[in-house]
Coordinates of C-alpha atoms and ligand atoms in Angstrom, one line a residue:
M1 CA 135.6 -6.1 97.0
P2 CA 138.5 -4.0 96.3
N3 CA 141.4 -6.2 97.4
H4 CA 143.1 -3.4 100.0
Q5 CA 139.4 -3.9 101.6
S6 CA 142.2 -5.7 104.7
T7 CA 144.6 -3.2 105.4
K8 CA 141.9 -0.4 105.3
E9 CA 140.1 -2.5 108.2
Q10 CA 142.9 -2.8 110.0
I11 CA 143.3 1.0 109.8
K12 CA 140.2 2.0 111.0
R13 CA 139.9 -0.9 113.5
T14 CA 143.4 1.3 115.2
A15 CA 143.1 4.3 114.3
D16 CA 140.5 7.1 116.6
I17 CA 138.9 9.4 113.9
V18 CA 139.2 11.7 116.6
Q19 CA 142.4 11.7 117.4
V20 CA 142.9 11.9 114.1
I21 CA 141.3 15.1 113.1
G22 CA 141.9 16.6 116.5
Q23 CA 145.3 17.0 114.9
F24 CA 143.9 19.5 112.7
V25 CA 140.9 20.5 113.8
Q26 CA 140.0 21.9 117.2
L27 CA 137.2 19.4 118.3
K28 CA 134.9 20.0 121.5
K29 CA 132.7 17.8 122.9
A30 CA 128.8 18.3 121.8
G31 CA 126.7 15.6 123.3
K32 CA 128.0 12.3 121.3
N33 CA 129.9 13.9 119.3
F34 CA 132.5 16.4 118.4
M35 CA 132.6 19.5 117.0
G36 CA 134.6 22.3 115.6
L37 CA 135.4 25.2 113.1
C38 CA 135.4 23.5 109.6
P39 CA 139.1 23.6 108.1
F40 CA 137.4 23.3 104.5
H41 CA 134.8 25.9 104.0
A42 CA 134.9 30.2 105.8
E43 CA 132.5 29.2 108.9
K44 CA 132.1 30.7 112.3
A45 CA 130.3 28.6 114.1
P46 CA 131.2 25.1 114.4
S47 CA 129.6 23.1 111.8
F48 CA 132.2 20.0 111.4
T49 CA 131.2 17.2 113.4
V50 CA 132.8 14.0 114.4
S51 CA 131.4 11.2 116.1
P52 CA 133.3 8.5 117.6
D53 CA 130.6 6.2 117.8
R54 CA 130.9 5.4 113.9
Q55 CA 134.2 7.0 113.5
M56 CA 133.2 9.7 110.5
F57 CA 133.1 13.2 110.4
H58 CA 130.4 15.3 108.6
C59 CA 130.0 18.9 108.3
F60 CA 126.6 20.2 108.3
G61 CA 127.6 23.2 105.9
C62 CA 129.5 22.5 103.3
K63 CA 128.8 18.8 103.3
K64 CA 132.0 17.0 102.8
G65 CA 132.2 14.5 105.2
G66 CA 133.2 10.3 104.9
D67 CA 135.5 8.3 107.5
I68 CA 139.5 8.9 108.1
F69 CA 140.3 7.9 104.7
A70 CA 138.0 10.8 103.2
F71 CA 139.3 13.1 106.2
W72 CA 143.0 12.5 105.2
M73 CA 142.0 12.6 101.6
A74 CA 140.6 15.8 101.8
Y75 CA 142.9 17.7 104.0
H76 CA 146.4 16.7 102.8
G77 CA 145.1 17.1 98.9
L78 CA 145.7 13.1 98.6
S79 CA 144.1 10.1 96.0
F80 CA 143.3 7.2 98.5
L81 CA 146.4 5.2 97.9
E82 CA 148.0 7.7 99.3
A83 CA 146.1 8.4 102.2
L84 CA 146.3 4.7 103.6
K85 CA 149.9 4.3 102.7
D86 CA 150.1 7.1 105.0
L87 CA 148.2 5.6 107.6
A88 CA 149.0 2.4 107.9
E89 CA 152.7 3.5 108.3
R90 CA 151.3 6.0 110.9
Y91 CA 149.8 3.1 112.9
H92 CA 152.3 0.5 111.7
I93 CA 150.4 -1.4 110.2
P94 CA 151.9 -3.3 106.6
I95 CA 150.4 -3.2 103.0
T96 CA 150.0 -6.6 101.8
E97 CA 147.5 -6.1 99.3
A98 CA 148.4 -5.8 95.7
F99 CA 147.3 -2.8 94.3
S100 CA 145.5 -2.6 91.1
P101 CA 146.3 0.3 88.2
S102 CA 144.4 3.0 87.5
E103 CA 143.7 6.6 86.6
E104 CA 144.3 7.5 90.6
K105 CA 147.5 4.8 91.0
K106 CA 149.1 6.3 88.2
K107 CA 148.5 10.2 89.6
S108 CA 149.6 9.3 93.0
R109 CA 152.3 7.7 91.6
L110 CA 153.2 10.9 89.6
R111 CA 153.2 12.7 93.1
E112 CA 155.1 10.1 95.2
T113 CA 157.9 10.6 92.0
L114 CA 157.5 14.1 92.7
L115 CA 158.1 14.0 96.2
K116 CA 160.8 11.5 96.3
I117 CA 163.0 14.1 93.5
N118 CA 162.4 16.9 95.5
E119 CA 163.9 15.2 98.6
M120 CA 166.8 13.9 97.0
A121 CA 167.8 17.9 95.2
A122 CA 167.4 18.8 99.1
L123 CA 170.1 16.4 100.3
Y124 CA 171.9 17.7 97.5
F125 CA 171.7 21.4 98.2
Q126 CA 172.0 20.0 101.9
R127 CA 175.8 18.2 100.8
T128 CA 176.4 21.2 99.0
L129 CA 175.8 23.8 101.6
S130 CA 178.0 21.8 104.2
D131 CA 181.0 21.4 101.7
A132 CA 183.7 23.6 102.7
E133 CA 184.7 25.0 99.3
T134 CA 181.5 25.3 97.5
G135 CA 179.3 25.7 100.6
N136 CA 181.4 28.5 101.1
P137 CA 179.3 31.6 100.1
A138 CA 176.1 30.2 101.7
A139 CA 177.3 29.3 105.7
D140 CA 179.3 32.6 105.4
Y141 CA 175.6 33.7 104.6
L142 CA 173.7 31.9 107.4
K143 CA 176.5 33.3 110.3
K144 CA 176.0 36.9 109.2
R145 CA 172.3 36.8 109.6
A146 CA 173.2 34.5 113.2
I147 CA 171.8 31.1 112.1
S148 CA 172.8 28.6 114.3
K149 CA 173.6 24.9 113.2
E150 CA 170.5 23.5 114.9
I151 CA 168.1 25.6 112.7
I152 CA 170.2 25.0 109.5
S153 CA 170.0 20.8 110.2
E154 CA 166.4 20.7 111.6
F155 CA 165.0 23.4 109.3
R156 CA 167.3 21.3 106.0
L157 CA 168.8 24.1 104.8
G158 CA 170.7 24.3 101.6
Y159 CA 173.0 25.9 98.8
A160 CA 172.3 25.5 95.2
P161 CA 175.6 26.3 93.4
D162 CA 176.1 29.2 91.1
K163 CA 176.3 27.1 88.4
W164 CA 173.3 26.3 85.4
D165 CA 173.9 22.0 85.9
G166 CA 174.5 21.2 89.1
L167 CA 171.2 20.2 90.4
T168 CA 170.9 18.3 87.0
H169 CA 173.8 16.7 86.6
Y170 CA 173.4 15.2 90.0
L171 CA 169.8 14.5 89.3
E172 CA 171.6 12.6 85.6
G173 CA 174.0 10.3 88.1
H174 CA 171.3 9.0 90.2
K175 CA 169.0 8.1 87.7
I176 CA 166.8 9.8 88.1
E177 CA 164.0 11.2 84.7
L178 CA 164.8 14.4 84.2
E179 CA 161.2 15.1 82.3
K180 CA 160.2 14.3 85.8
A181 CA 162.5 16.8 87.6
G182 CA 161.1 19.6 85.6
Q183 CA 157.5 18.7 86.5
A184 CA 158.9 19.1 89.9
G185 CA 159.6 22.6 89.1
L186 CA 163.3 22.0 89.4
I187 CA 165.0 22.2 86.4
I188 CA 163.9 23.9 83.3
P189 CA 164.3 23.1 79.7
K190 CA 166.6 24.5 77.6
K191 CA 165.3 25.4 74.0
G192 CA 168.2 23.4 72.0
G193 CA 167.0 19.8 74.5
G194 CA 168.6 19.8 77.5
Y195 CA 168.1 21.2 80.8
Y196 CA 168.9 23.5 83.5
D197 CA 168.8 24.1 87.2
R198 CA 165.9 26.6 87.9
F199 CA 167.9 27.5 91.7
R200 CA 171.3 29.2 91.2
G201 CA 173.6 30.7 93.5
R202 CA 170.5 31.0 96.3
V203 CA 170.2 29.2 100.4
M204 CA 167.5 26.8 99.6
F205 CA 164.7 26.6 101.7
P206 CA 162.7 23.4 101.7
I207 CA 158.8 23.8 102.1
F208 CA 157.7 21.2 103.8
D209 CA 153.5 19.7 104.2
L210 CA 152.2 18.8 107.8
R211 CA 153.1 14.9 106.5
G212 CA 156.8 16.2 106.3
H213 CA 157.3 15.4 102.5
V214 CA 159.2 18.3 101.3
I215 CA 156.9 19.9 98.8
G216 CA 159.2 22.5 97.3
F217 CA 161.8 25.1 97.3
G218 CA 162.3 29.0 98.4
G219 CA 165.6 30.4 97.5
R220 CA 167.2 33.1 98.3
V221 CA 169.8 34.7 96.8
L222 CA 173.3 35.8 98.7
D223 CA 173.6 39.8 97.7
T224 CA 171.0 42.5 96.1
S225 CA 170.5 41.0 93.1
L226 CA 167.2 40.1 92.0
P227 CA 164.8 38.2 92.2
K228 CA 165.2 38.4 96.1
Y229 CA 163.2 35.2 96.5
L230 CA 162.5 32.2 93.9
N231 CA 159.4 29.8 94.6
T232 CA 158.8 26.2 93.4
P233 CA 156.4 27.2 91.0
E234 CA 153.1 25.3 90.8
T235 CA 153.4 21.6 90.2
P236 CA 151.2 18.6 91.5
V237 CA 152.4 18.3 94.8
F238 CA 153.4 22.5 95.6
H239 CA 150.8 24.8 95.7
K240 CA 151.4 28.2 96.8
G241 CA 149.4 30.2 99.2
E242 CA 148.6 26.6 100.2
F243 CA 151.2 26.1 103.5
P244 CA 152.3 28.6 105.9
Y245 CA 156.2 28.1 105.4
G246 CA 157.0 26.2 109.4
L247 CA 153.8 24.6 110.8
H248 CA 154.9 21.0 110.0
A249 CA 157.6 22.3 112.8
S250 CA 155.5 24.4 115.0
F251 CA 152.4 23.0 115.2
K252 CA 152.8 22.1 118.5
A253 CA 154.2 24.6 120.3
I254 CA 151.0 26.6 118.4
R255 CA 148.4 24.7 120.0
Q256 CA 150.2 24.4 122.8
K257 CA 150.2 28.1 123.6
G258 CA 146.8 28.3 121.4
L259 CA 149.0 31.9 119.3
V260 CA 150.2 31.7 116.2
V261 CA 152.9 34.5 115.2
I262 CA 153.1 35.7 111.3
V263 CA 155.8 36.5 109.9
E264 CA 156.5 37.2 106.4
G265 CA 159.6 36.2 105.5
Y266 CA 161.9 32.3 105.8
M267 CA 164.4 34.7 107.7
D268 CA 162.0 35.9 110.0
L269 CA 161.3 32.3 111.0
L270 CA 164.4 31.4 111.7
A271 CA 165.6 34.4 113.4
L272 CA 162.3 33.8 116.3
R273 CA 162.8 30.2 116.4
R274 CA 166.7 30.8 117.2
H275 CA 165.7 33.0 119.9
G276 CA 163.3 30.4 121.3
L277 CA 159.6 31.7 119.9
D278 CA 158.5 28.6 118.7
E279 CA 154.9 29.3 117.6
V280 CA 156.3 31.0 114.6
V281 CA 154.7 30.2 110.4
A282 CA 155.7 32.4 107.3
T283 CA 153.5 33.4 104.5
L284 CA 156.5 33.0 101.8
G285 CA 157.1 36.6 101.1
T286 CA 153.0 36.2 99.2
A287 CA 150.0 37.7 101.0
L288 CA 148.3 36.0 103.9
T289 CA 146.2 33.4 102.2
A290 CA 142.1 32.6 103.3
E291 CA 143.6 29.5 103.0
H292 CA 146.6 30.1 105.3
V293 CA 144.7 31.1 108.1
R294 CA 142.3 28.3 107.7
K295 CA 145.1 25.5 108.2
V296 CA 146.6 27.5 111.3
K297 CA 143.0 28.2 113.0
G298 CA 143.0 24.2 113.2
Y299 CA 145.8 24.8 116.0
T300 CA 146.0 28.2 117.8
K301 CA 142.7 30.3 119.7
E302 CA 144.3 33.7 118.1
A303 CA 146.9 34.9 115.2
V304 CA 149.2 37.9 115.9
V305 CA 150.4 39.3 112.5
V306 CA 153.3 40.8 112.5
F307 CA 153.9 43.7 109.7
D308 CA 157.6 45.1 108.7
S309 CA 156.9 49.0 108.8
D310 CA 157.3 49.7 105.7
E311 CA 153.9 50.8 103.6
A312 CA 153.9 47.4 102.1
G313 CA 153.1 45.5 105.0
K314 CA 150.9 48.2 106.0
D315 CA 149.1 47.2 102.7
A316 CA 149.1 43.3 103.7
A317 CA 147.4 44.0 107.0
L318 CA 144.8 45.9 105.9
R319 CA 143.9 43.1 103.3
S320 CA 144.4 40.0 105.3
L321 CA 141.5 41.8 107.9
P322 CA 138.7 40.6 105.8
L323 CA 140.4 36.7 106.0
F324 CA 140.3 37.0 109.8
L325 CA 137.1 38.1 110.1
N326 CA 135.8 35.8 108.4
E327 CA 137.4 32.6 109.1
G328 CA 136.8 33.5 113.0
L329 CA 139.9 33.8 114.3
P330 CA 140.4 36.9 116.7
A331 CA 144.1 38.2 115.4
R332 CA 145.9 41.2 116.5
A333 CA 148.5 43.2 114.4
V334 CA 152.2 44.1 115.5
V335 CA 154.1 46.7 113.8
L336 CA 157.3 47.1 114.1
P337 CA 159.4 50.8 114.6
D338 CA 161.1 51.7 111.3
G339 CA 163.6 49.9 109.3
H340 CA 163.3 46.9 110.9
D341 CA 161.7 43.7 109.9
P342 CA 161.2 40.2 112.6
D343 CA 164.7 39.1 112.0
S344 CA 166.4 41.9 112.7
F345 CA 164.7 43.7 115.3
V346 CA 164.7 39.6 117.6
N347 CA 168.6 40.1 116.7
A348 CA 168.8 43.8 117.6
E349 CA 166.5 43.8 121.1
G350 CA 166.7 40.4 121.6
L351 CA 162.9 37.8 122.5
P352 CA 162.1 40.2 125.4
K353 CA 161.2 43.6 123.4
F354 CA 159.6 41.7 121.0
L355 CA 157.2 39.5 122.7
A356 CA 156.0 43.3 124.6
L357 CA 155.8 44.1 121.3
L358 CA 153.5 41.1 121.1
R359 CA 151.6 41.4 124.4
D360 CA 151.0 45.0 123.4
A361 CA 149.4 44.7 120.3
S362 CA 146.1 46.3 119.3
S363 CA 143.5 44.2 117.4
M364 CA 143.9 43.7 113.9
F365 CA 140.7 45.9 113.6
D366 CA 141.7 48.7 115.8
F367 CA 144.9 48.9 113.6
F368 CA 143.0 48.9 110.3
L369 CA 141.3 52.1 111.6
D370 CA 144.0 53.4 112.8
Q371 CA 145.9 53.2 109.7
K372 CA 142.5 54.1 107.8
L373 CA 142.1 57.1 109.9
K374 CA 145.9 58.6 109.1
E375 CA 144.7 58.7 105.1
K376 CA 145.1 61.8 103.7
G377 CA 141.6 63.8 102.9
S378 CA 139.0 65.7 104.8
G379 CA 137.4 64.4 107.2
I380 CA 133.9 63.7 106.0
E381 CA 135.7 62.6 102.7
R382 CA 137.9 60.0 104.9
K383 CA 134.7 58.3 106.6
V384 CA 132.6 57.9 103.9
R385 CA 135.9 55.6 102.4
I386 CA 136.4 53.7 105.5
L387 CA 132.7 53.5 106.1
K388 CA 132.4 52.0 102.1
E389 CA 135.3 49.6 103.1
I390 CA 134.9 48.4 106.1
L391 CA 130.8 47.7 106.3
P392 CA 130.5 45.0 103.3
V393 CA 133.1 42.8 105.3
L394 CA 131.6 43.9 109.1
S395 CA 128.0 43.2 106.9
Q396 CA 129.3 39.5 106.2
L397 CA 130.1 38.2 110.3
R398 CA 127.1 36.2 110.9
N399 CA 127.6 36.7 114.5
A400 CA 125.2 39.6 115.2
A401 CA 126.8 39.9 118.1
Q402 CA 129.9 40.7 117.1
R403 CA 128.3 42.8 114.2
S404 CA 127.2 44.9 116.9
L405 CA 130.4 44.9 119.0
Y406 CA 132.0 46.0 115.5
A407 CA 129.7 48.7 114.8
G408 CA 130.3 49.7 118.0
R409 CA 133.4 50.2 118.2
L410 CA 133.8 51.7 115.1
S411 CA 131.2 54.8 115.2
E412 CA 133.4 55.5 119.1
R413 CA 136.9 55.3 116.9
I414 CA 135.6 58.1 113.6
G415 CA 133.0 59.7 115.0
I416 CA 129.6 58.8 113.4
K417 CA 127.0 58.1 115.4
E418 CA 126.6 54.0 116.5
E419 CA 122.6 54.1 115.1
V420 CA 123.7 55.5 111.4
V421 CA 126.6 52.8 112.0
L422 CA 123.8 50.3 112.0
S423 CA 121.6 51.5 109.2
E424 CA 124.1 51.4 107.1
L425 CA 125.0 48.4 108.0
K426 CA 121.6 46.7 107.6
E427 CA 121.3 48.6 104.0
I428 CA 124.6 46.5 102.4
K429 CA 122.9 43.2 104.1
K430 CA 119.7 43.5 102.3
N431 CA 122.0 44.6 98.9
L432 CA 123.9 41.8 99.8
S433 CA 121.2 38.9 100.5
S434 CA 119.6 38.5 97.4
G435 CA 120.7 35.6 96.6
A436 CA 119.6 34.2 101.1
L437 CA 116.0 35.6 100.3
E438 CA 116.0 33.6 97.5
R439 CA 116.7 31.1 98.9
D440 CA 114.5 31.5 101.5
L441 CA 111.5 31.8 99.5
T442 CA 112.7 28.0 97.7
G443 CA 112.4 26.8 101.2
R444 CA 109.3 28.2 102.5
L445 CA 107.7 26.9 98.5
T446 CA 109.2 23.1 99.1
A447 CA 108.2 22.7 102.4
S448 CA 106.0 20.3 101.5
K449 CA 108.6 18.4 100.1
V450 CA 110.4 19.0 103.1
E451 CA 108.0 17.4 105.4
K452 CA 107.6 14.1 103.7
K453 CA 111.3 14.4 103.7
I454 CA 111.0 14.1 107.6
G455 CA 108.9 10.8 108.0
D456 CA 111.9 9.7 105.2
F457 CA 114.2 11.1 107.7
Q458 CA 112.6 8.8 111.1
L459 CA 112.2 5.7 109.3
L460 CA 116.0 6.3 108.0
N461 CA 117.1 7.4 111.8
L462 CA 115.6 3.9 112.9
L463 CA 117.2 1.9 110.8
V464 CA 120.7 3.0 111.2
H465 CA 120.0 3.0 115.1
H466 CA 118.4 0.2 115.9
P467 CA 119.8 -2.0 113.3
E468 CA 117.1 -4.8 114.8
A469 CA 114.6 -3.4 113.0
A470 CA 115.4 -3.8 109.8
T471 CA 113.8 -7.5 109.7
R472 CA 110.1 -6.7 110.9
L473 CA 110.4 -3.1 108.2
K474 CA 111.8 -5.0 105.7
D475 CA 109.2 -7.6 106.2
A476 CA 106.1 -4.7 106.7
D477 CA 108.5 -3.6 102.9
C478 CA 108.2 0.2 104.3
G479 CA 110.0 1.5 101.6
T480 CA 106.8 2.1 99.8
L481 CA 106.6 4.9 102.2
L482 CA 109.6 6.4 101.1
S483 CA 109.3 9.6 98.8
D484 CA 113.0 10.8 99.3
A485 CA 115.3 9.2 95.8
A486 CA 118.1 9.6 98.0
A487 CA 116.7 7.6 101.1
L488 CA 114.5 5.4 99.0
K489 CA 118.6 4.1 97.4
I490 CA 119.9 3.7 101.5
V491 CA 117.0 1.4 102.1
E492 CA 116.9 -0.3 99.3
V493 CA 121.0 -1.2 100.0
I494 CA 120.0 -2.0 103.7
F495 CA 117.4 -4.2 102.9
E496 CA 119.1 -6.0 100.1
K497 CA 122.3 -6.6 102.6
Y498 CA 119.5 -8.2 105.8
R499 CA 118.2 -10.2 102.8
R500 CA 121.5 -11.5 101.4
E501 CA 123.4 -11.9 105.0
G502 CA 120.7 -12.2 107.3
R503 CA 121.9 -8.7 109.4
F504 CA 123.3 -5.4 108.6
S505 CA 125.9 -3.4 110.3
P506 CA 125.7 0.9 109.9
E507 CA 129.6 0.7 109.6
N508 CA 131.0 0.9 106.1
L509 CA 127.1 1.1 104.7
E510 CA 129.0 4.8 103.0
E511 CA 131.0 3.1 100.9
N512 CA 127.8 0.7 98.9
F513 CA 127.3 5.1 97.5
D514 CA 128.7 6.6 94.8
N515 CA 126.2 9.5 94.5
E516 CA 127.1 12.5 97.2
E517 CA 123.8 13.4 97.2
V518 CA 122.9 9.5 99.2
R519 CA 126.0 9.8 100.9
T520 CA 125.6 13.3 102.2
C521 CA 121.6 12.1 103.5
L522 CA 123.2 9.0 105.2
R523 CA 126.0 10.6 107.1
E524 CA 123.5 13.2 108.0
V525 CA 121.3 9.8 109.7
M526 CA 124.3 8.7 111.4
V527 CA 126.2 11.2 112.9
A528 CA 122.7 12.8 114.0
D529 CA 121.4 11.2 117.5
S530 CA 118.2 8.7 117.6
I531 CA 115.0 9.8 118.0
Y532 CA 113.7 6.8 119.2
S533 CA 114.3 5.5 122.5
D534 CA 115.6 2.1 123.1
Q535 CA 111.6 1.6 124.8
E536 CA 109.8 4.0 121.6
V537 CA 111.5 1.4 118.8
K538 CA 108.8 -1.6 119.2
Q539 CA 105.9 1.3 119.1
A540 CA 107.8 3.5 116.4
I541 CA 108.0 0.3 113.9
Q542 CA 104.4 -1.0 114.6
E543 CA 103.2 2.3 113.2
I544 CA 105.7 2.4 110.2
E545 CA 104.6 -1.0 109.6
E546 CA 100.5 -0.1 109.8
K547 CA 101.6 3.2 107.3
A548 CA 102.6 0.8 105.0
R549 CA 99.3 -1.6 105.2
Q550 CA 97.4 1.6 104.8
K551 CA 99.1 2.7 101.1
R552 CA 99.1 -0.1 100.0
F553 CA 95.4 -0.8 100.5
A554 CA 95.6 2.7 98.9
D555 CA 97.8 1.7 95.9
S556 CA 95.7 -1.4 95.7
V557 CA 92.1 0.5 95.5
R558 CA 94.1 2.6 93.1
E559 CA 94.6 -0.7 90.8
V560 CA 91.6 -2.1 90.5
K561 CA 89.1 1.3 90.2
G562 CA 87.0 0.3 87.5
D563 CA 86.9 -2.8 87.8
P564 CA 84.4 -4.4 90.2
E565 CA 85.5 -8.2 89.4
A566 CA 88.7 -7.0 90.6
L567 CA 87.4 -4.9 93.5
N568 CA 85.3 -7.2 95.0
R569 CA 88.0 -9.9 94.8
L570 CA 90.2 -7.4 97.2
L571 CA 87.3 -7.0 99.7
Q572 CA 87.2 -10.3 99.9
K573 CA 90.7 -10.8 101.1
L574 CA 90.2 -8.1 103.4
K575 CA 87.6 -9.9 105.8
E576 CA 89.9 -12.8 105.4
Q577 CA 93.0 -10.6 106.3
G578 CA 91.4 -8.0 109.1
P579 CA 90.8 -4.7 107.6
P580 CA 93.5 -2.2 108.3
N581 CA 93.2 0.4 111.1
L582 CA 92.3 3.6 108.7
Ligands
ZN1 ZN1 132.7 22.5 105.7

């Protein structure tokens, strides 16, 4: 028995999984369960299921699932212990148990240490900024950029002084292992030994995860030197392109408005926040990633991406269209007037004008076509190029209605007959889906196996949804009816529990299995509806008992084949017991 069982149990009793997951994924009630778009794989139709009765989640698409801890670990990329600590803290449940050392613990201890060092560094940068003397250049810069005191403190902005050893000294003075600070990406080892500061002479922007921890930093120069931005490199706690900047502070506003405004830079985000627009995140100067889109789509119905007027902005817009199409998040695009970024625009023109731009923004799809149609080249050549770029994206849309809608729009915009667009699209689909065809064929060829599995599934469904049936099913030895290895494994454990404890409950059953296939099978049965009503249970049990008897009879006949004496004994025994109803 793991020794942290009781804290875990307490958390499970206190926290509601629908509420916890609902903070990150938009869930809609569907029967007794809740459904939403899976945060772990790209999908446009919800197959991510959360069951309040079972306190578990399961995605029928990518097969990820489990309890509240499994979700917290997968979503935040944490170990079990870290998830346990997080949730215990959230629900004010004390952790009283001692944890046994393990590989997992080592990893989670390292991450904890790195987060602690990041936190210390953030404090150091903050203090340096507020120091009247050393912080002066950065304070001046922020004042010039019209960043208010409130924003500076809310986002914990700081200053890394223009020195080689400012932070290094500070951390040393606080008895921090410098090697660990190096692992956090804050300082860099020197060739002859010792370390030097990575960030020098920069305004510092701590980057937060959704739990509010400082996972890394972005630093911006005060002048025109290069590189303009410097970010924390990949570390055990910081993964580039994982979190859009500012999401920790804006997700509530994003959910409230059903809208997220995506900008490129830190300064753009802070300027918009200062003017009162809270539903905004920034991509940290890198291109938008699928991970970004997947993180924000849990909070919003729509995204508006704001691009600078320059060519790079347009390129970024073109690259981001497939991301939004693939994740099924409607998106629009705003391009600012020449020479502006969101920061300069909102400071010069005010928020109402910026909001007007958002309101009038065209869909990302139309924006894409607008840009493409402006490109050089003769009519036909350009049209072919556009089709070549956009049809593969459209062909991946699983929703047929959406696909034909876009096809119609495409034909209208580039002046090619809709039939032509559609038939081209079909060609592409045919070529792309050789994998799908293979799966289809494999499915048909293994249909007989699937049918058997349905029998297994019925038995499992009965056991999990009507645990009271276990006693009779166990006595009837109906495990012999199962052909699916995963189902058999689960039934064996259920019967074993029944033998030992005289009862079993489906809660926490998953913990008994290490094999992912078995766990998936169990979750799918658990979140499914019961296939038998209460009235039908008795008859279902009888039918299964009867099937088990037949199976036993057939097996014994096979065993005694060629042994007349044994066959006789068997027939004699059957006469006494009564024959099976064949
Ligand atoms: Zn999934």
